[in-house]
């Protein structure tokens, strides 16, 4: 077993419940961790036997372009797409952390984050 980790993906999106969030948008930082069975990769040194992190990044970017009111909903959509796109025998566990930078709060808060852990 092993993990593929994409750290600090920085994307811009229009997620939120407040009307201005749909027009102004915000920056997001995403951490994605996928637990993968690397057994065949160790033997074959073949990209088709694992999950290509370029594909993972593209998937996250595509989902970020679809507006959600809640980043919890966005996190679940990303995990569901990963489970659907990649072989179930490869993905054992997926974890995502999505942070909204500079959230529209009445206080000094750098970011708000949600974390979703999913055992596939």
mmCIF file of N, CA and C in Angstrom:
data_model
loop_
_atom_site.group_PDB
_atom_site.id
_atom_site.type_symbol
_atom_site.label_atom_id
_atom_site.label_comp_id
_atom_site.label_asym_id
_atom_site.label_seq_id
_atom_site.Cartn_x
_atom_site.Cartn_y
_atom_site.Cartn_z
ATOM 1 N N UNK A 1 0.833 -1.181 0.000
ATOM 2 C CA UNK A 1 0.000 0.000 0.000
ATOM 3 C C UNK A 1 0.878 1.245 0.000
ATOM 4 N N UNK A 2 0.322 2.297 -0.507
ATOM 5 C CA UNK A 2 1.014 3.576 -0.521
ATOM 6 C C UNK A 2 0.002 4.693 -0.663
ATOM 7 N N UNK A 3 0.499 5.910 -0.757
ATOM 8 C CA UNK A 3 -0.388 7.063 -0.877
ATOM 9 C C UNK A 3 0.097 7.978 -1.991
ATOM 10 N N UNK A 4 -0.859 8.553 -2.681
ATOM 11 C CA UNK A 4 -0.604 9.637 -3.619
ATOM 12 C C UNK A 4 -1.179 10.876 -2.954
ATOM 13 N N UNK A 5 -0.351 11.907 -2.824
ATOM 14 C CA UNK A 5 -0.769 13.119 -2.127
ATOM 15 C C UNK A 5 -0.557 14.320 -3.038
ATOM 16 N N UNK A 6 -1.600 15.115 -3.175
ATOM 17 C CA UNK A 6 -1.495 16.410 -3.851
ATOM 18 C C UNK A 6 -1.662 17.456 -2.759
ATOM 19 N N UNK A 7 -0.594 18.184 -2.488
ATOM 20 C CA UNK A 7 -0.594 19.160 -1.393
ATOM 21 C C UNK A 7 -0.716 20.578 -1.919
ATOM 22 N N UNK A 8 -1.540 21.339 -1.241
ATOM 23 C CA UNK A 8 -1.668 22.773 -1.512
ATOM 24 C C UNK A 8 -2.027 23.099 -2.955
ATOM 25 N N UNK A 9 -3.017 22.407 -3.475
ATOM 26 C CA UNK A 9 -3.584 22.795 -4.772
ATOM 27 C C UNK A 9 -4.258 24.143 -4.546
ATOM 28 N N UNK A 10 -3.922 25.116 -5.347
ATOM 29 C CA UNK A 10 -4.496 26.455 -5.188
ATOM 30 C C UNK A 10 -5.358 26.767 -6.401
ATOM 31 N N UNK A 11 -6.659 26.955 -6.149
ATOM 32 C CA UNK A 11 -7.605 27.227 -7.219
ATOM 33 C C UNK A 11 -8.560 28.338 -6.793
ATOM 34 N N UNK A 12 -9.179 28.946 -7.757
ATOM 35 C CA UNK A 12 -10.166 29.987 -7.505
ATOM 36 C C UNK A 12 -11.537 29.412 -7.813
ATOM 37 N N UNK A 13 -12.529 29.746 -6.998
ATOM 38 C CA UNK A 13 -13.864 29.217 -7.232
ATOM 39 C C UNK A 13 -14.938 30.130 -6.688
ATOM 40 N N UNK A 14 -16.174 29.782 -7.017
ATOM 41 C CA UNK A 14 -17.341 30.575 -6.626
ATOM 42 C C UNK A 14 -18.278 29.704 -5.789
ATOM 43 N N UNK A 15 -17.842 29.364 -4.596
ATOM 44 C CA UNK A 15 -18.618 28.505 -3.707
ATOM 45 C C UNK A 15 -19.030 29.304 -2.479
ATOM 46 N N UNK A 16 -20.246 29.090 -2.025
ATOM 47 C CA UNK A 16 -20.703 29.754 -0.819
ATOM 48 C C UNK A 16 -22.195 30.026 -0.854
ATOM 49 N N UNK A 17 -22.728 30.350 0.300
ATOM 50 C CA UNK A 17 -24.165 30.622 0.448
ATOM 51 C C UNK A 17 -24.509 32.090 0.293
ATOM 52 N N UNK A 18 -23.545 32.953 0.528
ATOM 53 C CA UNK A 18 -23.813 34.387 0.434
ATOM 54 C C UNK A 18 -23.818 34.829 -1.027
ATOM 55 N N UNK A 19 -24.742 35.713 -1.385
ATOM 56 C CA UNK A 19 -24.852 36.142 -2.790
ATOM 57 C C UNK A 19 -23.540 36.658 -3.384
ATOM 58 N N UNK A 20 -22.783 37.431 -2.605
ATOM 59 C CA UNK A 20 -21.545 38.001 -3.145
ATOM 60 C C UNK A 20 -20.491 36.935 -3.465
ATOM 61 N N UNK A 21 -20.569 35.785 -2.796
ATOM 62 C CA UNK A 21 -19.605 34.714 -3.058
ATOM 63 C C UNK A 21 -19.772 34.133 -4.464
ATOM 64 N N UNK A 22 -20.964 34.235 -5.004
ATOM 65 C CA UNK A 22 -21.230 33.727 -6.354
ATOM 66 C C UNK A 22 -20.675 34.661 -7.431
ATOM 67 N N UNK A 23 -20.368 35.917 -7.046
ATOM 68 C CA UNK A 23 -19.868 36.906 -8.005
ATOM 69 C C UNK A 23 -18.406 37.262 -7.792
ATOM 70 N N UNK A 24 -18.013 37.363 -6.524
ATOM 71 C CA UNK A 24 -16.647 37.772 -6.199
ATOM 72 C C UNK A 24 -15.704 36.572 -6.215
ATOM 73 N N UNK A 25 -16.155 35.456 -5.681
ATOM 74 C CA UNK A 25 -15.331 34.256 -5.614
ATOM 75 C C UNK A 25 -14.299 34.330 -4.506
ATOM 76 N N UNK A 26 -13.515 33.273 -4.416
ATOM 77 C CA UNK A 26 -12.510 33.177 -3.367
ATOM 78 C C UNK A 26 -11.434 32.180 -3.797
ATOM 79 N N UNK A 27 -10.301 32.282 -3.139
ATOM 80 C CA UNK A 27 -9.239 31.303 -3.356
ATOM 81 C C UNK A 27 -9.440 30.128 -2.413
ATOM 82 N N UNK A 28 -9.081 28.951 -2.892
ATOM 83 C CA UNK A 28 -9.207 27.716 -2.130
ATOM 84 C C UNK A 28 -7.880 26.978 -2.162
ATOM 85 N N UNK A 29 -7.595 26.298 -1.061
ATOM 86 C CA UNK A 29 -6.433 25.416 -0.984
ATOM 87 C C UNK A 29 -6.956 24.014 -0.703
ATOM 88 N N UNK A 30 -6.476 23.062 -1.487
ATOM 89 C CA UNK A 30 -6.972 21.692 -1.384
ATOM 90 C C UNK A 30 -5.812 20.738 -1.128
ATOM 91 N N UNK A 31 -6.045 19.817 -0.219
ATOM 92 C CA UNK A 31 -5.116 18.729 0.075
ATOM 93 C C UNK A 31 -5.867 17.452 -0.252
ATOM 94 N N UNK A 32 -5.280 16.619 -1.097
ATOM 95 C CA UNK A 32 -5.920 15.370 -1.491
ATOM 96 C C UNK A 32 -4.954 14.221 -1.235
ATOM 97 N N UNK A 33 -5.456 13.193 -0.570
ATOM 98 C CA UNK A 33 -4.645 12.015 -0.247
ATOM 99 C C UNK A 33 -5.421 10.771 -0.661
ATOM 100 N N UNK A 34 -4.799 9.947 -1.481
ATOM 101 C CA UNK A 34 -5.427 8.717 -1.967
ATOM 102 C C UNK A 34 -4.544 7.545 -1.569
ATOM 103 N N UNK A 35 -5.113 6.586 -0.854
ATOM 104 C CA UNK A 35 -4.377 5.364 -0.512
ATOM 105 C C UNK A 35 -4.574 4.368 -1.645
ATOM 106 N N UNK A 36 -3.456 3.865 -2.146
ATOM 107 C CA UNK A 36 -3.469 3.053 -3.362
ATOM 108 C C UNK A 36 -2.669 1.767 -3.145
ATOM 109 N N UNK A 37 -3.121 0.705 -3.770
ATOM 110 C CA UNK A 37 -2.359 -0.536 -3.789
ATOM 111 C C UNK A 37 -1.286 -0.416 -4.873
ATOM 112 N N UNK A 38 -0.031 -0.284 -4.455
ATOM 113 C CA UNK A 38 1.084 -0.110 -5.388
ATOM 114 C C UNK A 38 1.737 -1.424 -5.808
ATOM 115 N N UNK A 39 1.194 -2.549 -5.406
ATOM 116 C CA UNK A 39 1.836 -3.841 -5.669
ATOM 117 C C UNK A 39 2.218 -4.006 -7.148
ATOM 118 N N UNK A 40 1.271 -3.793 -8.064
ATOM 119 C CA UNK A 40 1.561 -3.976 -9.492
ATOM 120 C C UNK A 40 2.532 -2.926 -10.033
ATOM 121 N N UNK A 41 2.548 -1.752 -9.444
ATOM 122 C CA UNK A 41 3.478 -0.701 -9.869
ATOM 123 C C UNK A 41 4.908 -1.105 -9.518
ATOM 124 N N UNK A 42 5.084 -1.677 -8.338
ATOM 125 C CA UNK A 42 6.413 -2.108 -7.922
ATOM 126 C C UNK A 42 6.973 -3.155 -8.874
ATOM 127 N N UNK A 43 6.114 -4.007 -9.378
ATOM 128 C CA UNK A 43 6.535 -5.090 -10.269
ATOM 129 C C UNK A 43 6.742 -4.597 -11.694
ATOM 130 N N UNK A 44 5.814 -3.780 -12.199
ATOM 131 C CA UNK A 44 5.784 -3.442 -13.621
ATOM 132 C C UNK A 44 6.336 -2.066 -13.991
ATOM 133 N N UNK A 45 6.456 -1.153 -13.055
ATOM 134 C CA UNK A 45 6.885 0.222 -13.361
ATOM 135 C C UNK A 45 6.056 0.787 -14.509
ATOM 136 N N UNK A 46 4.710 0.661 -14.365
ATOM 137 C CA UNK A 46 3.777 1.005 -15.436
ATOM 138 C C UNK A 46 2.716 1.965 -14.892
ATOM 139 N N UNK A 47 2.623 3.151 -15.497
ATOM 140 C CA UNK A 47 1.674 4.173 -15.055
ATOM 141 C C UNK A 47 0.229 3.684 -15.091
ATOM 142 N N UNK A 48 -0.094 2.799 -16.022
ATOM 143 C CA UNK A 48 -1.475 2.309 -16.129
ATOM 144 C C UNK A 48 -1.874 1.417 -14.954
ATOM 145 N N UNK A 49 -0.921 1.032 -14.127
ATOM 146 C CA UNK A 49 -1.204 0.177 -12.968
ATOM 147 C C UNK A 49 -1.421 0.982 -11.690
ATOM 148 N N UNK A 50 -1.432 2.297 -11.814
ATOM 149 C CA UNK A 50 -1.629 3.165 -10.653
ATOM 150 C C UNK A 50 -2.580 4.295 -11.034
ATOM 151 N N UNK A 51 -2.681 5.295 -10.174
ATOM 152 C CA UNK A 51 -3.515 6.462 -10.452
ATOM 153 C C UNK A 51 -2.581 7.619 -10.802
ATOM 154 N N UNK A 52 -2.791 8.188 -11.955
ATOM 155 C CA UNK A 52 -1.976 9.285 -12.435
ATOM 156 C C UNK A 52 -2.362 10.560 -11.676
ATOM 157 N N UNK A 53 -1.405 11.180 -11.004
ATOM 158 C CA UNK A 53 -1.732 12.381 -10.224
ATOM 159 C C UNK A 53 -2.133 13.545 -11.105
ATOM 160 N N UNK A 54 -1.754 13.528 -12.375
ATOM 161 C CA UNK A 54 -2.217 14.552 -13.316
ATOM 162 C C UNK A 54 -3.730 14.430 -13.499
ATOM 163 N N UNK A 55 -4.222 13.200 -13.582
ATOM 164 C CA UNK A 55 -5.664 12.963 -13.695
ATOM 165 C C UNK A 55 -6.398 13.405 -12.430
ATOM 166 N N UNK A 56 -5.799 13.162 -11.270
ATOM 167 C CA UNK A 56 -6.404 13.599 -10.016
ATOM 168 C C UNK A 56 -6.530 15.119 -9.978
ATOM 169 N N UNK A 57 -5.465 15.804 -10.368
ATOM 170 C CA UNK A 57 -5.487 17.274 -10.383
ATOM 171 C C UNK A 57 -6.570 17.784 -11.327
ATOM 172 N N UNK A 58 -6.650 17.207 -12.504
ATOM 173 C CA UNK A 58 -7.659 17.629 -13.491
ATOM 174 C C UNK A 58 -9.067 17.431 -12.957
ATOM 175 N N UNK A 59 -9.292 16.322 -12.286
ATOM 176 C CA UNK A 59 -10.600 16.025 -11.706
ATOM 177 C C UNK A 59 -10.970 17.073 -10.654
ATOM 178 N N UNK A 60 -10.036 17.401 -9.767
ATOM 179 C CA UNK A 60 -10.283 18.415 -8.735
ATOM 180 C C UNK A 60 -10.588 19.758 -9.390
ATOM 181 N N UNK A 61 -9.811 20.129 -10.391
ATOM 182 C CA UNK A 61 -9.998 21.409 -11.075
ATOM 183 C C UNK A 61 -11.379 21.486 -11.743
ATOM 184 N N UNK A 62 -11.794 20.395 -12.384
ATOM 185 C CA UNK A 62 -13.120 20.356 -13.027
ATOM 186 C C UNK A 62 -14.228 20.547 -12.000
ATOM 187 N N UNK A 63 -14.135 19.860 -10.874
ATOM 188 C CA UNK A 63 -15.171 19.969 -9.846
ATOM 189 C C UNK A 63 -15.182 21.355 -9.202
ATOM 190 N N UNK A 64 -14.017 21.975 -9.086
ATOM 191 C CA UNK A 64 -13.947 23.331 -8.529
ATOM 192 C C UNK A 64 -14.667 24.327 -9.425
ATOM 193 N N UNK A 65 -14.804 24.029 -10.696
ATOM 194 C CA UNK A 65 -15.485 24.919 -11.640
ATOM 195 C C UNK A 65 -17.006 24.786 -11.592
ATOM 196 N N UNK A 66 -17.505 23.835 -10.793
ATOM 197 C CA UNK A 66 -18.955 23.658 -10.617
ATOM 198 C C UNK A 66 -19.312 24.234 -9.251
ATOM 199 N N UNK A 67 -20.090 25.293 -9.238
ATOM 200 C CA UNK A 67 -20.407 25.990 -7.999
ATOM 201 C C UNK A 67 -21.198 25.118 -7.029
ATOM 202 N N UNK A 68 -20.864 25.259 -5.754
ATOM 203 C CA UNK A 68 -21.593 24.623 -4.654
ATOM 204 C C UNK A 68 -21.832 25.661 -3.582
ATOM 205 N N UNK A 69 -22.924 25.516 -2.861
ATOM 206 C CA UNK A 69 -23.166 26.389 -1.719
ATOM 207 C C UNK A 69 -22.216 26.037 -0.580
ATOM 208 N N UNK A 70 -21.965 24.732 -0.418
ATOM 209 C CA UNK A 70 -21.174 24.251 0.712
ATOM 210 C C UNK A 70 -19.907 23.544 0.220
ATOM 211 N N UNK A 71 -18.791 23.825 0.889
ATOM 212 C CA UNK A 71 -17.563 23.122 0.493
ATOM 213 C C UNK A 71 -17.607 21.656 0.934
ATOM 214 N N UNK A 72 -18.481 21.331 1.874
ATOM 215 C CA UNK A 72 -18.694 19.927 2.241
ATOM 216 C C UNK A 72 -19.246 19.157 1.037
ATOM 217 N N UNK A 73 -20.178 19.785 0.333
ATOM 218 C CA UNK A 73 -20.766 19.186 -0.864
ATOM 219 C C UNK A 73 -19.711 19.027 -1.955
ATOM 220 N N UNK A 74 -18.888 20.033 -2.130
ATOM 221 C CA UNK A 74 -17.806 19.988 -3.101
ATOM 222 C C UNK A 74 -16.838 18.847 -2.787
ATOM 223 N N UNK A 75 -16.465 18.702 -1.526
ATOM 224 C CA UNK A 75 -15.552 17.624 -1.114
ATOM 225 C C UNK A 75 -16.141 16.252 -1.435
ATOM 226 N N UNK A 76 -17.414 16.073 -1.144
ATOM 227 C CA UNK A 76 -18.074 14.792 -1.426
ATOM 228 C C UNK A 76 -18.122 14.514 -2.930
ATOM 229 N N UNK A 77 -18.397 15.531 -3.724
ATOM 230 C CA UNK A 77 -18.424 15.354 -5.187
ATOM 231 C C UNK A 77 -17.064 14.892 -5.712
ATOM 232 N N UNK A 78 -15.996 15.488 -5.194
ATOM 233 C CA UNK A 78 -14.653 15.107 -5.643
ATOM 234 C C UNK A 78 -14.362 13.655 -5.285
ATOM 235 N N UNK A 79 -14.662 13.262 -4.053
ATOM 236 C CA UNK A 79 -14.431 11.873 -3.630
ATOM 237 C C UNK A 79 -15.261 10.904 -4.476
ATOM 238 N N UNK A 80 -16.513 11.235 -4.730
ATOM 239 C CA UNK A 80 -17.370 10.362 -5.537
ATOM 240 C C UNK A 80 -16.821 10.208 -6.957
ATOM 241 N N UNK A 81 -16.326 11.278 -7.542
ATOM 242 C CA UNK A 81 -15.741 11.203 -8.883
ATOM 243 C C UNK A 81 -14.495 10.334 -8.901
ATOM 244 N N UNK A 82 -13.676 10.436 -7.861
ATOM 245 C CA UNK A 82 -12.473 9.598 -7.766
ATOM 246 C C UNK A 82 -12.872 8.136 -7.711
ATOM 247 N N UNK A 83 -13.853 7.809 -6.870
ATOM 248 C CA UNK A 83 -14.309 6.421 -6.737
ATOM 249 C C UNK A 83 -14.898 5.898 -8.041
ATOM 250 N N UNK A 84 -15.589 6.767 -8.763
ATOM 251 C CA UNK A 84 -16.223 6.358 -10.019
ATOM 252 C C UNK A 84 -15.198 6.202 -11.149
ATOM 253 N N UNK A 85 -14.233 7.104 -11.203
ATOM 254 C CA UNK A 85 -13.281 7.132 -12.320
ATOM 255 C C UNK A 85 -12.215 6.039 -12.240
ATOM 256 N N UNK A 86 -11.745 5.767 -11.042
ATOM 257 C CA UNK A 86 -10.624 4.847 -10.899
ATOM 258 C C UNK A 86 -11.089 3.495 -10.379
ATOM 259 N N UNK A 87 -10.319 2.475 -10.710
ATOM 260 C CA UNK A 87 -10.666 1.111 -10.314
ATOM 261 C C UNK A 87 -10.793 1.008 -8.802
ATOM 262 N N UNK A 88 -11.876 0.408 -8.385
ATOM 263 C CA UNK A 88 -12.123 0.255 -6.951
ATOM 264 C C UNK A 88 -11.023 -0.576 -6.293
ATOM 265 N N UNK A 89 -10.422 -1.501 -7.048
ATOM 266 C CA UNK A 89 -9.352 -2.318 -6.489
ATOM 267 C C UNK A 89 -8.093 -1.498 -6.204
ATOM 268 N N UNK A 90 -7.955 -0.343 -6.867
ATOM 269 C CA UNK A 90 -6.782 0.516 -6.648
ATOM 270 C C UNK A 90 -6.966 1.457 -5.463
ATOM 271 N N UNK A 91 -8.103 2.122 -5.385
ATOM 272 C CA UNK A 91 -8.341 3.142 -4.361
ATOM 273 C C UNK A 91 -8.898 2.475 -3.103
ATOM 274 N N UNK A 92 -8.138 2.562 -2.024
ATOM 275 C CA UNK A 92 -8.569 1.962 -0.761
ATOM 276 C C UNK A 92 -9.160 3.002 0.186
ATOM 277 N N UNK A 93 -8.675 4.222 0.073
ATOM 278 C CA UNK A 93 -9.081 5.281 0.991
ATOM 279 C C UNK A 93 -8.816 6.611 0.321
ATOM 280 N N UNK A 94 -9.679 7.563 0.545
ATOM 281 C CA UNK A 94 -9.488 8.914 0.010
ATOM 282 C C UNK A 94 -9.783 9.918 1.114
ATOM 283 N N UNK A 95 -8.958 10.939 1.167
ATOM 284 C CA UNK A 95 -9.123 12.004 2.154
ATOM 285 C C UNK A 95 -8.914 13.336 1.442
ATOM 286 N N UNK A 96 -9.803 14.261 1.702
ATOM 287 C CA UNK A 96 -9.678 15.576 1.094
ATOM 288 C C UNK A 96 -9.906 16.644 2.154
ATOM 289 N N UNK A 97 -9.124 17.695 2.048
ATOM 290 C CA UNK A 97 -9.280 18.870 2.903
ATOM 291 C C UNK A 97 -9.395 20.064 1.971
ATOM 292 N N UNK A 98 -10.500 20.787 2.079
ATOM 293 C CA UNK A 98 -10.725 21.976 1.262
ATOM 294 C C UNK A 98 -10.821 23.175 2.197
ATOM 295 N N UNK A 99 -10.011 24.193 1.916
ATOM 296 C CA UNK A 99 -9.991 25.406 2.730
ATOM 297 C C UNK A 99 -10.361 26.614 1.883
ATOM 298 N N UNK A 100 -11.294 27.394 2.381
ATOM 299 C CA UNK A 100 -11.648 28.671 1.759
ATOM 300 C C UNK A 100 -10.772 29.731 2.413
ATOM 301 N N UNK A 101 -9.955 30.367 1.613
ATOM 302 C CA UNK A 101 -9.055 31.407 2.119
ATOM 303 C C UNK A 101 -9.841 32.707 2.301
ATOM 304 N N UNK A 102 -9.557 33.422 3.362
ATOM 305 C CA UNK A 102 -10.210 34.702 3.663
ATOM 306 C C UNK A 102 -11.734 34.618 3.582
ATOM 307 N N UNK A 103 -12.360 33.772 4.403
ATOM 308 C CA UNK A 103 -13.820 33.627 4.348
ATOM 309 C C UNK A 103 -14.530 34.904 4.789
ATOM 310 N N UNK A 104 -15.739 35.105 4.302
ATOM 311 C CA UNK A 104 -16.478 36.331 4.650
ATOM 312 C C UNK A 104 -17.091 36.235 6.049
ATOM 313 N N UNK A 105 -16.254 36.396 7.056
ATOM 314 C CA UNK A 105 -16.697 36.325 8.452
ATOM 315 C C UNK A 105 -16.492 37.678 9.123
ATOM 316 N N UNK A 106 -17.184 37.881 10.194
ATOM 317 C CA UNK A 106 -17.039 39.108 10.972
ATOM 318 C C UNK A 106 -15.895 38.943 11.975
ATOM 319 N N UNK A 107 -14.718 38.609 11.481
ATOM 320 C CA UNK A 107 -13.579 38.416 12.367
ATOM 321 C C UNK A 107 -12.320 38.162 11.563
ATOM 322 N N UNK A 108 -11.236 37.984 12.267
ATOM 323 C CA UNK A 108 -9.946 37.759 11.642
ATOM 324 C C UNK A 108 -9.687 36.254 11.562
ATOM 325 N N UNK A 109 -10.031 35.649 10.438
ATOM 326 C CA UNK A 109 -9.859 34.216 10.222
ATOM 327 C C UNK A 109 -9.163 34.020 8.884
ATOM 328 N N UNK A 110 -8.047 33.310 8.889
ATOM 329 C CA UNK A 110 -7.300 33.076 7.645
ATOM 330 C C UNK A 110 -8.060 32.196 6.671
ATOM 331 N N UNK A 111 -8.665 31.125 7.192
ATOM 332 C CA UNK A 111 -9.349 30.170 6.318
ATOM 333 C C UNK A 111 -10.312 29.328 7.138
ATOM 334 N N UNK A 112 -11.291 28.774 6.447
ATOM 335 C CA UNK A 112 -12.159 27.750 7.023
ATOM 336 C C UNK A 112 -11.976 26.504 6.176
ATOM 337 N N UNK A 113 -11.981 25.352 6.820
ATOM 338 C CA UNK A 113 -11.692 24.103 6.118
ATOM 339 C C UNK A 113 -12.699 23.024 6.484
ATOM 340 N N UNK A 114 -12.897 22.119 5.552
ATOM 341 C CA UNK A 114 -13.614 20.875 5.838
ATOM 342 C C UNK A 114 -12.707 19.725 5.431
ATOM 343 N N UNK A 115 -12.838 18.624 6.169
ATOM 344 C CA UNK A 115 -12.061 17.418 5.875
ATOM 345 C C UNK A 115 -13.040 16.274 5.721
ATOM 346 N N UNK A 116 -12.876 15.529 4.649
ATOM 347 C CA UNK A 116 -13.712 14.350 4.399
ATOM 348 C C UNK A 116 -12.794 13.144 4.257
ATOM 349 N N UNK A 117 -13.064 12.134 5.063
ATOM 350 C CA UNK A 117 -12.333 10.857 5.035
ATOM 351 C C UNK A 117 -13.278 9.799 4.520
ATOM 352 N N UNK A 118 -12.894 9.071 3.501
ATOM 353 C CA UNK A 118 -13.780 8.079 2.918
ATOM 354 C C UNK A 118 -13.044 6.780 2.659
ATOM 355 N N UNK A 119 -13.508 5.711 3.285
ATOM 356 C CA UNK A 119 -12.936 4.386 3.037
ATOM 357 C C UNK A 119 -13.716 3.751 1.909
ATOM 358 N N UNK A 120 -13.034 3.474 0.824
ATOM 359 C CA UNK A 120 -13.683 3.012 -0.402
ATOM 360 C C UNK A 120 -14.008 1.534 -0.368
#
